[in-house]
Short mmCIF file of C-alpha atoms (C1' of nucleotides) in Angstrom, two decimals:
data_model
loop_
_atom_site.label_atom_id
_atom_site.label_comp_id
_atom_site.label_asym_id
_atom_site.label_seq_id
_atom_site.Cartn_x
_atom_site.Cartn_y
_atom_site.Cartn_z
CA MET A 24 27.65 -43.88 27.81
CA SER A 25 30.33 -41.24 27.57
CA PRO A 26 29.08 -37.68 27.27
CA GLU A 27 29.55 -36.49 23.69
CA TYR A 28 29.85 -32.91 22.55
CA ILE A 29 26.67 -31.57 21.03
CA ASP A 30 26.59 -28.34 19.09
CA PRO A 31 24.07 -26.10 20.87
CA ILE A 32 23.44 -24.21 17.68
CA ALA A 33 22.50 -27.34 15.79
CA ARG A 34 20.23 -28.71 18.52
CA PRO A 35 18.85 -25.72 20.41
CA ASP A 36 15.96 -27.87 21.63
CA LEU A 37 18.34 -29.73 23.92
CA PHE A 38 19.57 -26.56 25.61
CA LEU A 39 16.56 -24.29 25.59
CA GLY A 40 13.86 -24.77 28.09
CA LYS A 41 10.45 -25.93 26.87
CA ARG A 42 9.11 -22.44 27.40
CA GLU A 43 11.69 -20.82 25.11
CA GLN A 44 11.10 -23.50 22.49
CA THR A 45 7.36 -22.91 22.41
CA LYS A 46 7.81 -19.20 22.15
CA ALA A 47 10.16 -19.54 19.24
CA GLN A 48 7.85 -22.06 17.63
CA ASN A 49 4.75 -19.88 18.04
CA ARG A 50 6.47 -16.90 16.54
CA GLN A 51 7.47 -18.95 13.60
CA ARG A 52 4.02 -20.41 13.27
CA ILE A 53 2.53 -16.94 13.07
CA LEU A 54 5.07 -15.72 10.57
CA GLU A 55 4.60 -18.73 8.33
CA ALA A 56 0.82 -18.44 8.49
CA ALA A 57 1.09 -14.75 7.71
CA ARG A 58 3.28 -15.38 4.67
CA GLN A 59 0.71 -17.83 3.36
CA VAL A 60 -2.27 -15.58 3.96
CA PHE A 61 -0.63 -12.43 2.59
CA ALA A 62 0.31 -14.39 -0.49
CA GLU A 63 -3.23 -15.67 -0.91
CA LEU A 64 -5.35 -12.63 -0.04
CA GLY A 65 -2.90 -9.81 -0.50
CA TYR A 66 -1.76 -7.58 2.31
CA GLY A 67 -4.70 -5.18 2.22
CA ALA A 68 -7.38 -7.81 2.35
CA THR A 69 -5.96 -9.96 5.11
CA THR A 70 -7.11 -9.50 8.65
CA VAL A 71 -5.37 -10.45 11.87
CA ARG A 72 -8.09 -13.06 12.29
CA ASP A 73 -7.21 -14.59 8.98
CA ILE A 74 -3.64 -15.07 10.19
CA ILE A 75 -4.84 -16.47 13.52
CA ARG A 76 -7.15 -18.90 11.77
CA ALA A 77 -4.24 -20.25 9.77
CA THR A 78 -2.59 -21.11 13.06
CA PRO A 79 -3.56 -23.44 15.92
CA LEU A 80 -3.32 -20.54 18.38
CA ALA A 81 -5.95 -18.50 20.13
CA SER A 82 -6.48 -14.82 19.26
CA GLY A 83 -5.04 -13.60 22.55
CA THR A 84 -1.82 -15.43 21.87
CA PHE A 85 -1.25 -13.62 18.61
CA TYR A 86 -1.10 -10.31 20.53
CA ASN A 87 1.62 -11.74 22.83
CA TYR A 88 3.84 -11.79 19.79
CA PHE A 89 2.74 -8.94 17.50
CA LYS A 90 0.71 -5.79 17.98
CA SER A 91 -0.92 -5.88 14.52
CA LYS A 92 -0.68 -7.25 11.02
CA GLU A 93 1.61 -4.29 10.21
CA GLU A 94 4.07 -5.63 12.71
CA VAL A 95 3.94 -9.13 11.29
CA PHE A 96 4.50 -7.72 7.85
CA GLN A 97 7.38 -5.74 9.07
CA ALA A 98 8.94 -8.76 10.69
CA ILE A 99 8.69 -10.64 7.42
CA GLN A 100 10.27 -7.78 5.58
CA ASP A 101 13.01 -7.35 8.12
CA GLU A 102 13.86 -11.03 7.79
CA SER A 103 14.45 -10.56 4.06
CA ALA A 104 16.40 -7.38 4.52
CA LEU A 105 18.55 -8.94 7.13
CA ARG A 106 19.37 -11.80 4.81
CA ILE A 107 20.28 -9.70 1.76
CA ARG A 108 21.88 -6.61 3.30
CA PRO A 109 25.23 -8.14 4.23
CA ARG A 110 25.58 -9.75 0.80
CA LEU A 111 24.97 -6.43 -0.94
CA HIS A 112 27.40 -4.62 1.32
CA GLU A 113 30.11 -7.15 0.86
CA GLU A 114 29.64 -7.15 -2.91
CA ARG A 115 30.14 -3.39 -2.96
CA ALA A 116 32.97 -3.30 -0.49
CA LYS A 117 35.10 -5.50 -2.63
CA ALA A 118 34.32 -3.63 -5.84
CA GLU A 119 37.33 -2.03 -7.47
CA THR A 120 35.55 -0.39 -10.35
CA ILE A 121 32.24 1.39 -10.76
CA GLU A 122 31.06 -1.47 -12.92
CA GLN A 123 31.75 -4.04 -10.26
CA PHE A 124 29.97 -1.86 -7.71
CA ILE A 125 26.87 -1.52 -9.87
CA THR A 126 26.75 -4.98 -11.34
CA GLY A 127 27.40 -6.56 -7.95
CA THR A 128 24.53 -4.72 -6.40
CA PHE A 129 21.99 -5.51 -9.11
CA ARG A 130 23.07 -9.09 -9.64
CA THR A 131 22.85 -9.89 -5.92
CA PHE A 132 19.48 -8.14 -5.60
CA PHE A 133 17.87 -9.81 -8.56
CA GLU A 134 19.18 -13.22 -7.59
CA TYR A 135 17.82 -12.84 -4.12
CA VAL A 136 14.48 -11.69 -5.36
CA ALA A 137 14.20 -14.60 -7.75
CA SER A 138 15.12 -17.07 -4.99
CA ASP A 139 12.72 -15.52 -2.55
CA GLN A 140 9.60 -15.25 -4.64
CA SER A 141 7.42 -16.55 -1.82
CA ASN A 142 8.35 -13.56 0.25
CA PHE A 143 8.86 -10.98 -2.46
CA HIS A 144 5.72 -11.82 -4.32
CA ALA A 145 3.56 -11.85 -1.25
CA ILE A 146 5.05 -8.56 -0.36
CA ARG A 147 4.70 -6.60 -3.55
CA ARG A 148 1.83 -8.27 -5.25
CA ASN A 149 -1.40 -7.23 -3.60
CA THR A 150 -5.11 -7.36 -4.08
CA ASP A 151 -6.19 -5.83 -7.25
CA THR A 152 -3.86 -3.07 -8.23
CA LEU A 153 -2.84 -1.98 -4.77
CA ARG A 154 0.85 -2.42 -4.08
CA VAL A 155 2.30 -1.98 -0.70
CA ARG A 156 5.87 -1.35 0.18
CA MET A 157 6.97 -1.08 3.76
CA ASP A 158 10.20 0.66 4.40
CA THR A 159 11.04 -1.03 7.68
CA PRO A 160 13.97 0.14 9.81
CA GLU A 161 16.06 -2.67 8.43
CA ILE A 162 15.20 -1.72 4.83
CA ILE A 163 15.82 1.96 5.39
CA ALA A 164 19.18 0.98 6.92
CA GLY A 165 19.84 -0.91 3.75
CA PHE A 166 19.14 2.19 1.61
CA GLN A 167 21.31 4.22 3.94
CA GLU A 168 24.09 1.71 3.64
CA LEU A 169 23.91 1.91 -0.14
CA ARG A 170 24.24 5.67 0.14
CA GLU A 171 27.19 5.35 2.45
CA ASP A 172 28.83 2.82 0.19
CA LEU A 173 28.31 5.24 -2.68
CA GLU A 174 29.85 8.06 -0.64
CA LYS A 175 32.84 5.92 0.27
CA ALA A 176 33.27 4.98 -3.43
CA ILE A 177 33.18 8.66 -4.27
CA ALA A 178 35.77 9.43 -1.61
CA LYS A 179 37.96 6.69 -3.01
CA GLY A 180 37.70 8.31 -6.38
CA LEU A 181 35.85 5.32 -7.80
CA PHE A 182 32.74 7.41 -8.61
CA PRO A 183 32.65 11.03 -9.71
CA PRO A 184 31.39 13.33 -6.97
CA VAL A 185 27.66 13.11 -7.74
CA ASP A 186 24.57 13.46 -5.58
CA ALA A 187 24.75 10.23 -3.63
CA ASP A 188 21.24 10.58 -2.29
CA TYR A 189 19.67 10.85 -5.76
CA LEU A 190 21.91 8.12 -7.12
CA MET A 191 20.86 5.81 -4.32
CA ALA A 192 17.24 6.59 -5.06
CA ALA A 193 17.74 5.87 -8.78
CA ILE A 194 19.38 2.55 -8.06
CA VAL A 195 16.59 1.61 -5.62
CA GLY A 196 13.87 2.62 -8.05
CA VAL A 197 15.36 0.71 -10.95
CA ALA A 198 16.05 -2.32 -8.77
CA PHE A 199 12.51 -2.63 -7.47
CA GLU A 200 10.74 -1.76 -10.68
CA LEU A 201 12.85 -4.06 -12.84
CA ALA A 202 12.51 -6.88 -10.31
CA GLU A 203 8.77 -6.57 -10.62
CA ARG A 204 8.87 -6.88 -14.42
CA MET A 205 11.48 -9.59 -14.30
CA LEU A 206 9.28 -11.79 -12.12
CA ARG A 207 6.33 -11.36 -14.48
CA ARG A 208 8.17 -12.80 -17.46
CA ASP A 209 7.86 -16.36 -18.51
CA ILE A 210 11.55 -17.11 -17.97
CA VAL A 211 12.99 -15.24 -15.03
CA ASP A 212 16.46 -14.18 -16.23
CA THR A 213 18.33 -12.45 -13.44
CA ASP A 214 21.43 -12.08 -15.58
CA ALA A 215 19.52 -10.22 -18.25
CA ALA A 216 17.94 -7.91 -15.73
CA ALA A 217 21.28 -7.22 -14.02
CA ALA A 218 22.92 -6.62 -17.39
CA PHE A 219 20.24 -4.19 -18.39
CA ALA A 220 20.44 -2.18 -15.15
CA THR A 221 24.20 -2.19 -15.15
CA ALA A 222 24.43 -0.98 -18.75
CA LEU A 223 21.98 1.82 -17.99
CA PHE A 224 24.03 3.08 -15.05
CA MET A 225 27.31 2.59 -16.87
CA GLY A 226 26.49 4.37 -20.06
CA GLY A 227 22.83 5.33 -20.23
CA VAL A 228 20.35 4.42 -22.90
CA HIS A 229 23.03 4.20 -25.60
CA ALA A 230 24.82 1.48 -23.72
CA LEU A 231 21.79 -0.75 -23.15
CA PRO A 232 21.85 -4.23 -24.68
CA VAL A 233 20.41 -4.21 -28.16
CA LEU A 234 17.68 -6.63 -29.13
CA ALA A 235 17.76 -8.67 -32.32
CA PRO A 236 15.99 -6.69 -35.13
CA ILE A 237 12.98 -9.04 -35.29
CA ALA A 238 12.97 -10.97 -32.09
CA PRO A 239 11.02 -14.28 -32.15
CA PRO A 240 8.52 -14.40 -29.32
CA GLY A 241 10.03 -15.52 -26.04
CA SER A 242 13.63 -14.68 -26.97
CA GLY A 243 15.52 -13.52 -23.92
CA GLY A 244 16.67 -10.35 -25.56
CA ALA A 245 19.51 -9.66 -23.14
CA MET B 16 -35.71 40.94 -20.76
CA SER B 17 -34.16 39.73 -23.95
CA PRO B 18 -32.72 36.25 -23.80
CA GLU B 19 -28.93 36.37 -23.76
CA TYR B 20 -26.49 33.62 -24.75
CA ILE B 21 -25.00 31.81 -21.76
CA ASP B 22 -22.09 29.48 -22.03
CA PRO B 23 -23.30 26.13 -20.75
CA ILE B 24 -19.72 25.09 -19.89
CA ALA B 25 -19.21 28.13 -17.65
CA ARG B 26 -22.55 27.82 -15.87
CA PRO B 27 -23.45 24.18 -15.87
CA ASP B 28 -25.79 24.73 -12.90
CA LEU B 29 -28.20 26.58 -15.16
CA PHE B 30 -28.42 23.68 -17.58
CA LEU B 31 -28.05 20.59 -15.44
CA GLY B 32 -31.03 19.44 -13.41
CA LYS B 33 -30.86 19.75 -9.72
CA ARG B 34 -30.39 16.00 -9.47
CA GLU B 35 -27.25 16.07 -11.67
CA GLN B 36 -25.87 18.97 -9.73
CA THR B 37 -26.27 17.33 -6.34
CA LYS B 38 -24.70 14.15 -7.67
CA ALA B 39 -21.70 15.96 -8.97
CA GLN B 40 -21.42 17.94 -5.79
CA ASN B 41 -21.66 14.90 -3.52
CA ARG B 42 -19.01 13.08 -5.54
CA GLN B 43 -16.73 16.07 -5.16
CA ARG B 44 -17.48 16.36 -1.48
CA ILE B 45 -16.47 12.76 -0.90
CA LEU B 46 -13.28 13.03 -2.94
CA GLU B 47 -12.32 16.26 -1.20
CA ALA B 48 -12.95 14.77 2.21
CA ALA B 49 -11.00 11.70 1.24
CA ARG B 50 -8.04 13.74 0.14
CA GLN B 51 -8.00 15.53 3.47
CA VAL B 52 -8.38 12.35 5.56
CA PHE B 53 -5.83 10.34 3.57
CA ALA B 54 -3.34 13.19 3.99
CA GLU B 55 -4.01 13.38 7.68
CA LEU B 56 -4.22 9.75 8.70
CA GLY B 57 -2.48 7.97 5.84
CA TYR B 58 -4.19 5.59 3.51
CA GLY B 59 -3.85 2.49 5.69
CA ALA B 60 -5.26 4.03 8.84
CA THR B 61 -8.26 5.81 7.37
CA THR B 62 -11.64 4.07 7.39
CA VAL B 63 -14.63 4.64 5.17
CA ARG B 64 -16.31 6.08 8.26
CA ASP B 65 -13.60 8.64 8.67
CA ILE B 66 -14.25 9.86 5.11
CA ILE B 67 -18.00 9.92 5.74
CA ARG B 68 -17.56 11.84 8.96
CA ALA B 69 -15.58 14.50 7.06
CA THR B 70 -18.69 14.94 4.89
CA PRO B 71 -22.23 16.08 5.66
CA LEU B 72 -23.62 12.86 4.08
CA ALA B 73 -24.99 9.67 5.59
CA SER B 74 -23.13 6.40 5.38
CA GLY B 75 -25.54 4.90 2.90
CA THR B 76 -24.94 7.79 0.51
CA PHE B 77 -21.22 7.15 0.35
CA TYR B 78 -21.98 3.69 -1.04
CA ASN B 79 -24.07 5.26 -3.83
CA TYR B 80 -20.85 6.75 -5.15
CA PHE B 81 -18.05 4.37 -4.22
CA LYS B 82 -17.80 0.73 -3.20
CA SER B 83 -14.89 1.20 -0.76
CA LYS B 84 -12.04 3.41 0.23
CA GLU B 85 -9.98 1.61 -2.47
CA GLU B 86 -12.31 2.97 -5.08
CA VAL B 87 -12.11 6.49 -3.72
CA PHE B 88 -8.36 6.26 -3.72
CA GLN B 89 -8.43 5.00 -7.24
CA ALA B 90 -10.64 7.90 -8.38
CA ILE B 91 -8.20 10.37 -6.81
CA GLN B 92 -5.28 8.66 -8.54
CA ASP B 93 -7.05 8.48 -11.87
CA GLU B 94 -7.79 12.16 -11.69
CA SER B 95 -4.04 12.88 -11.39
CA ALA B 96 -3.15 10.41 -14.13
CA LEU B 97 -5.74 11.90 -16.42
CA ARG B 98 -4.30 15.36 -15.92
CA ILE B 99 -0.69 14.43 -16.54
CA ARG B 100 -0.87 11.70 -19.14
CA PRO B 101 -1.64 13.90 -22.15
CA ARG B 102 1.11 16.32 -21.22
CA LEU B 103 3.67 13.52 -21.03
CA HIS B 104 2.57 12.03 -24.33
CA GLU B 105 2.61 15.36 -26.10
CA GLU B 106 6.07 16.08 -24.79
CA ARG B 107 7.35 12.80 -26.11
CA ALA B 108 5.55 12.95 -29.37
CA LYS B 109 7.23 16.17 -30.37
CA ALA B 110 10.66 14.97 -29.30
CA GLU B 111 13.18 14.85 -32.10
CA THR B 112 16.08 13.48 -30.10
CA ILE B 113 16.49 10.94 -27.29
CA GLU B 114 17.41 13.71 -24.98
CA GLN B 115 14.22 15.65 -25.70
CA PHE B 116 12.23 12.53 -25.15
CA ILE B 117 13.84 11.78 -21.82
CA THR B 118 14.12 15.26 -20.47
CA GLY B 119 10.62 16.09 -21.53
CA THR B 120 9.24 13.12 -19.68
CA PHE B 121 11.11 13.76 -16.43
CA ARG B 122 10.68 17.48 -16.41
CA THR B 123 6.95 17.22 -16.96
CA PHE B 124 6.55 14.58 -14.33
CA PHE B 125 8.54 16.31 -11.63
CA GLU B 126 6.86 19.60 -12.30
CA TYR B 127 3.50 17.99 -11.98
CA VAL B 128 4.45 16.20 -8.79
CA ALA B 129 5.70 19.41 -7.22
CA SER B 130 2.57 21.29 -8.19
CA ASP B 131 0.31 18.51 -6.95
CA GLN B 132 1.84 17.87 -3.54
CA SER B 133 -1.57 17.72 -1.86
CA ASN B 134 -2.50 14.71 -3.99
CA PHE B 135 0.90 13.14 -4.36
CA HIS B 136 1.90 13.48 -0.75
CA ALA B 137 -1.36 12.06 0.51
CA ILE B 138 -0.92 9.25 -1.96
CA ARG B 139 2.63 8.12 -1.30
CA ARG B 140 3.23 9.22 2.28
CA ASN B 141 1.47 6.90 4.59
CA THR B 142 1.28 6.01 8.19
CA ASP B 143 4.56 4.93 9.65
CA THR B 144 6.65 3.35 7.01
CA LEU B 145 3.90 1.84 4.96
CA ARG B 146 3.77 3.23 1.43
CA VAL B 147 0.99 2.46 -0.92
CA ARG B 148 1.00 2.71 -4.65
CA MET B 149 -2.11 1.89 -6.62
CA ASP B 150 -1.64 1.15 -10.28
CA THR B 151 -5.08 2.15 -11.45
CA PRO B 152 -6.21 1.45 -15.00
CA GLU B 153 -5.40 5.02 -15.96
CA ILE B 154 -1.89 4.79 -14.46
CA ILE B 155 -1.24 1.43 -16.08
CA ALA B 156 -2.37 2.95 -19.34
CA GLY B 157 0.12 5.73 -18.74
CA PHE B 158 2.94 3.16 -18.31
CA GLN B 159 1.74 1.37 -21.40
CA GLU B 160 1.73 4.63 -23.32
CA LEU B 161 5.30 5.29 -22.29
CA ARG B 162 6.20 1.91 -23.58
CA GLU B 163 4.49 2.49 -26.89
CA ASP B 164 6.09 5.89 -27.24
CA LEU B 165 9.45 4.20 -26.64
CA GLU B 166 8.69 1.62 -29.26
CA LYS B 167 7.62 4.28 -31.72
CA ALA B 168 10.84 6.16 -31.02
CA ILE B 169 12.78 2.98 -31.62
CA ALA B 170 10.94 2.38 -34.88
CA LYS B 171 11.79 5.95 -35.94
CA GLY B 172 15.43 5.21 -35.24
CA LEU B 173 15.54 7.71 -32.39
CA PHE B 174 16.44 5.04 -29.86
CA PRO B 175 18.50 1.98 -30.38
CA PRO B 176 16.40 -1.23 -30.40
CA VAL B 177 16.47 -1.97 -26.68
CA ASP B 178 14.06 -3.79 -24.39
CA ALA B 179 11.23 -1.24 -24.24
CA ASP B 180 9.52 -2.94 -21.36
CA TYR B 181 12.57 -2.80 -19.07
CA LEU B 182 13.39 0.69 -20.25
CA MET B 183 9.88 1.82 -19.38
CA ALA B 184 10.21 0.14 -15.97
CA ALA B 185 13.53 1.85 -15.33
CA ILE B 186 12.11 5.27 -16.22
CA VAL B 187 9.12 4.72 -13.98
CA GLY B 188 11.21 3.49 -11.10
CA VAL B 189 13.63 6.44 -11.31
CA ALA B 190 10.76 8.94 -11.72
CA PHE B 191 8.84 7.79 -8.64
CA GLU B 192 11.79 7.23 -6.39
CA LEU B 193 13.45 10.54 -7.32
CA ALA B 194 10.19 12.41 -6.90
CA GLU B 195 9.97 11.05 -3.40
CA ARG B 196 13.44 12.31 -2.52
CA MET B 197 12.93 15.57 -4.28
CA LEU B 198 9.85 16.38 -2.23
CA ARG B 199 11.69 15.64 1.02
CA ARG B 200 14.36 18.26 0.36
CA ASP B 201 14.19 21.71 1.83
CA ILE B 202 14.10 23.39 -1.57
CA VAL B 203 12.13 21.40 -4.11
CA ASP B 204 14.14 21.79 -7.33
CA THR B 205 12.37 20.07 -10.21
CA ASP B 206 15.01 21.19 -12.70
CA ALA B 207 17.79 19.59 -10.68
CA ALA B 208 15.84 16.33 -10.39
CA ALA B 209 15.06 16.29 -14.10
CA ALA B 210 18.62 17.14 -14.96
CA PHE B 211 19.86 14.26 -12.82
CA ALA B 212 17.50 11.71 -14.29
CA THR B 213 18.10 12.87 -17.81
CA ALA B 214 21.86 12.70 -17.42
CA LEU B 215 21.60 9.23 -16.02
CA PHE B 216 19.64 7.94 -18.99
CA MET B 217 21.69 9.85 -21.51
CA GLY B 218 25.09 8.76 -20.36
CA GLY B 219 24.94 6.77 -17.11
CA VAL B 220 26.76 7.53 -13.92
CA HIS B 221 29.66 9.19 -15.71
CA ALA B 222 27.35 11.82 -17.19
CA LEU B 223 25.68 12.77 -13.92
CA PRO B 224 26.00 16.36 -12.78
CA VAL B 225 29.05 16.75 -10.56
CA LEU B 226 28.79 18.39 -7.13
CA ALA B 227 31.16 21.04 -5.87
CA PRO B 228 34.09 19.35 -4.06
CA ILE B 229 33.12 20.67 -0.60
CA ALA B 230 29.48 21.69 -0.91
CA PRO B 231 28.29 24.25 1.69
CA PRO B 232 25.14 22.93 3.40
CA GLY B 233 21.98 23.57 1.40
CA SER B 234 23.69 24.02 -1.94
CA GLY B 235 21.46 22.74 -4.66
CA GLY B 236 24.23 20.68 -6.20
CA ALA B 237 22.61 20.25 -9.61
"C1'" DT C 26 5.51 -33.08 45.40
"C1'" DC C 27 4.03 -28.57 45.25
"C1'" DC C 28 3.44 -24.01 43.86
"C1'" DA C 29 4.57 -19.53 41.58
"C1'" DC C 30 4.93 -17.42 37.58
"C1'" DG C 31 4.71 -16.85 32.60
"C1'" DA C 32 2.08 -17.95 28.80
"C1'" DA C 33 -2.34 -19.37 26.41
"C1'" DT C 34 -7.22 -19.05 26.08
"C1'" DG C 35 -11.59 -17.26 24.38
"C1'" DA C 36 -15.50 -14.44 25.79
"C1'" DC C 37 -16.41 -9.68 25.70
"C1'" DA C 38 -17.18 -4.77 24.64
"C1'" DC C 39 -16.31 -1.90 20.99
"C1'" DT C 40 -15.79 -0.16 16.29
"C1'" DG C 41 -16.25 -0.37 11.40
"C1'" DC C 42 -18.64 -2.59 7.52
"C1'" DG C 43 -22.27 -2.76 3.87
"C1'" DT C 44 -27.35 -3.21 3.35
"C1'" DC C 45 -32.02 -2.03 2.99
"C1'" DA C 46 -36.72 -0.50 4.24
"C1'" DA C 47 -38.50 3.83 5.07
"C1'" DC C 48 -38.43 8.51 3.86
"C1'" DT C 49 -37.47 12.84 1.08
"C1'" DT C 50 -36.74 15.30 -3.18
"C1'" DT C 51 -37.04 15.96 -8.05
"C1'" DG C 52 -39.04 16.29 -12.46
"C1'" DC C 53 -42.86 15.46 -15.14
"C1'" DC C 54 -47.62 15.30 -16.43
"C1'" DG C 55 -52.40 16.67 -16.70
"C1'" DC D 11 -50.79 23.94 -9.27
"C1'" DG D 12 -51.46 19.07 -7.36
"C1'" DG D 13 -50.23 14.51 -7.63
"C1'" DC D 14 -47.22 10.81 -8.61
"C1'" DA D 15 -43.30 7.80 -10.05
"C1'" DA D 16 -38.60 7.43 -10.01
"C1'" DA D 17 -34.23 8.67 -8.10
"C1'" DG D 18 -31.58 9.61 -4.19
"C1'" DT D 19 -30.82 9.92 0.89
"C1'" DT D 20 -31.01 8.29 5.45
"C1'" DG D 21 -29.47 5.77 9.60
"C1'" DA D 22 -30.43 1.59 12.21
"C1'" DC D 23 -29.20 -3.10 11.90
"C1'" DG D 24 -26.81 -7.60 11.61
"C1'" DC D 25 -22.35 -9.18 10.98
"C1'" DA D 26 -17.25 -9.44 11.28
"C1'" DG D 27 -12.82 -7.96 13.04
"C1'" DT D 28 -10.32 -5.58 17.00
"C1'" DG D 29 -7.69 -5.73 21.20
"C1'" DT D 30 -8.24 -6.87 26.23
"C1'" DC D 31 -8.29 -9.34 30.36
"C1'" DA D 32 -9.87 -12.51 34.01
"C1'" DT D 33 -9.28 -17.23 34.07
"C1'" DT D 34 -6.86 -21.47 33.21
"C1'" DC D 35 -2.84 -24.21 32.07
"C1'" DG D 36 1.76 -26.08 32.30
"C1'" DT D 37 6.67 -25.54 33.16
"C1'" DG D 38 10.51 -25.39 36.03
"C1'" DG D 39 12.51 -24.48 40.41
"C1'" DA D 40 12.55 -25.59 45.39
#
DNA sequence: TCCACGAATGACACTGCGTCAACTTTGCCG
DNA sequence: CGGCAAAGTTGACGCAGTGTCATTCGTGGA
């Protein structure tokens, strides 16, 4: 048998020691169990023990990987943020008009949210009426990046010289709140949500998409 | 001594039985203690026992008044919502233009938030990076009322016939997120925040207040 | 083959939870 | 005023979750 080239990225198990493999596997097991339990019980109601029980591991093992349920939650959040942040940044970097900047941001965000319901729902939907949002380092960095992108766009003359901090906050607020409503609707229409948000930022209330005078129930209304 | 008229509202202690008085007092004691403890430790980190300890009462007594810390939190929130909701509604009811509707809403909200920092801070600022928002019945009713006011305004021809649900969500998102940023600034300028939000909704990004080209540090920039 | 070290285990001491039987206070009646 | 029923308060208790750590296990190097 001649030795063939094997991609170490595709088959890490052949190159990592058994120890490393188990460690990576355990971490994933915990995160996966946590996602399930958070989704089922809500963040507030789940205990570290609930997560452990959803796992074949012993309680002590959990603490080899995470200090608390907060840390698990943060890891889950960071995973999401890490996935979406580059896409958002790229979208905005290549924008040549305000509209492209805004629409690229909202479209990308809403599409991600819709594709990631397991995470996003588990994250924002919580027991009863209690909603939890964790601004992890990665997420804060994402906000910061939006602000910097806005400042760059202002410097380029793309945007008028407005308060970038407040504008960032407004974009974040609309993005999260609209995402919430969007997910609650029967048909999740990311385009409609993105169109709404973009129109608002481009021209205010007067520019928003207009609904049909008497909309039949369930009409998209974009 | 001739019997004099005494206003029962001003001196409820003279008209309520001792039982009723103690009950009202205990409830207030618990809420006050909870406000302090939430502010100090953050919502996530405080325990029912922490609240009880900040009170002269026994643990069993706490449970005569509230089922859990969630319920205490909800009561605190509802108190706030109950105070601000009529003001917001009134402001919008008397609006004769879109601008009055929007600016009245934001101005009232930001002014309330600034005046109520003890509550609002304790509520939104939490341990580490974990932020908690509880949509209590009273708060949800407030959102609903905003949506209805929007629909009424649309019916009156004040607003174009847009998606009232999304517009409500956008207003709520901007209000909460801007409030957060506003409170973090050195000088809390409710007018500037309201002006920013109003301009955004009236004309989008292009209508936002423009900052001085090279702003000296600390300039309000409204 | 052996053994040293890192990782997994689960029993343990501790803290918070919500309950409830015993006690205290209030308001009412004769 | 004394006595009593109902309402409210108390804190000890059983139970569940927390994080730790001495012990055990298994991998990987010699």
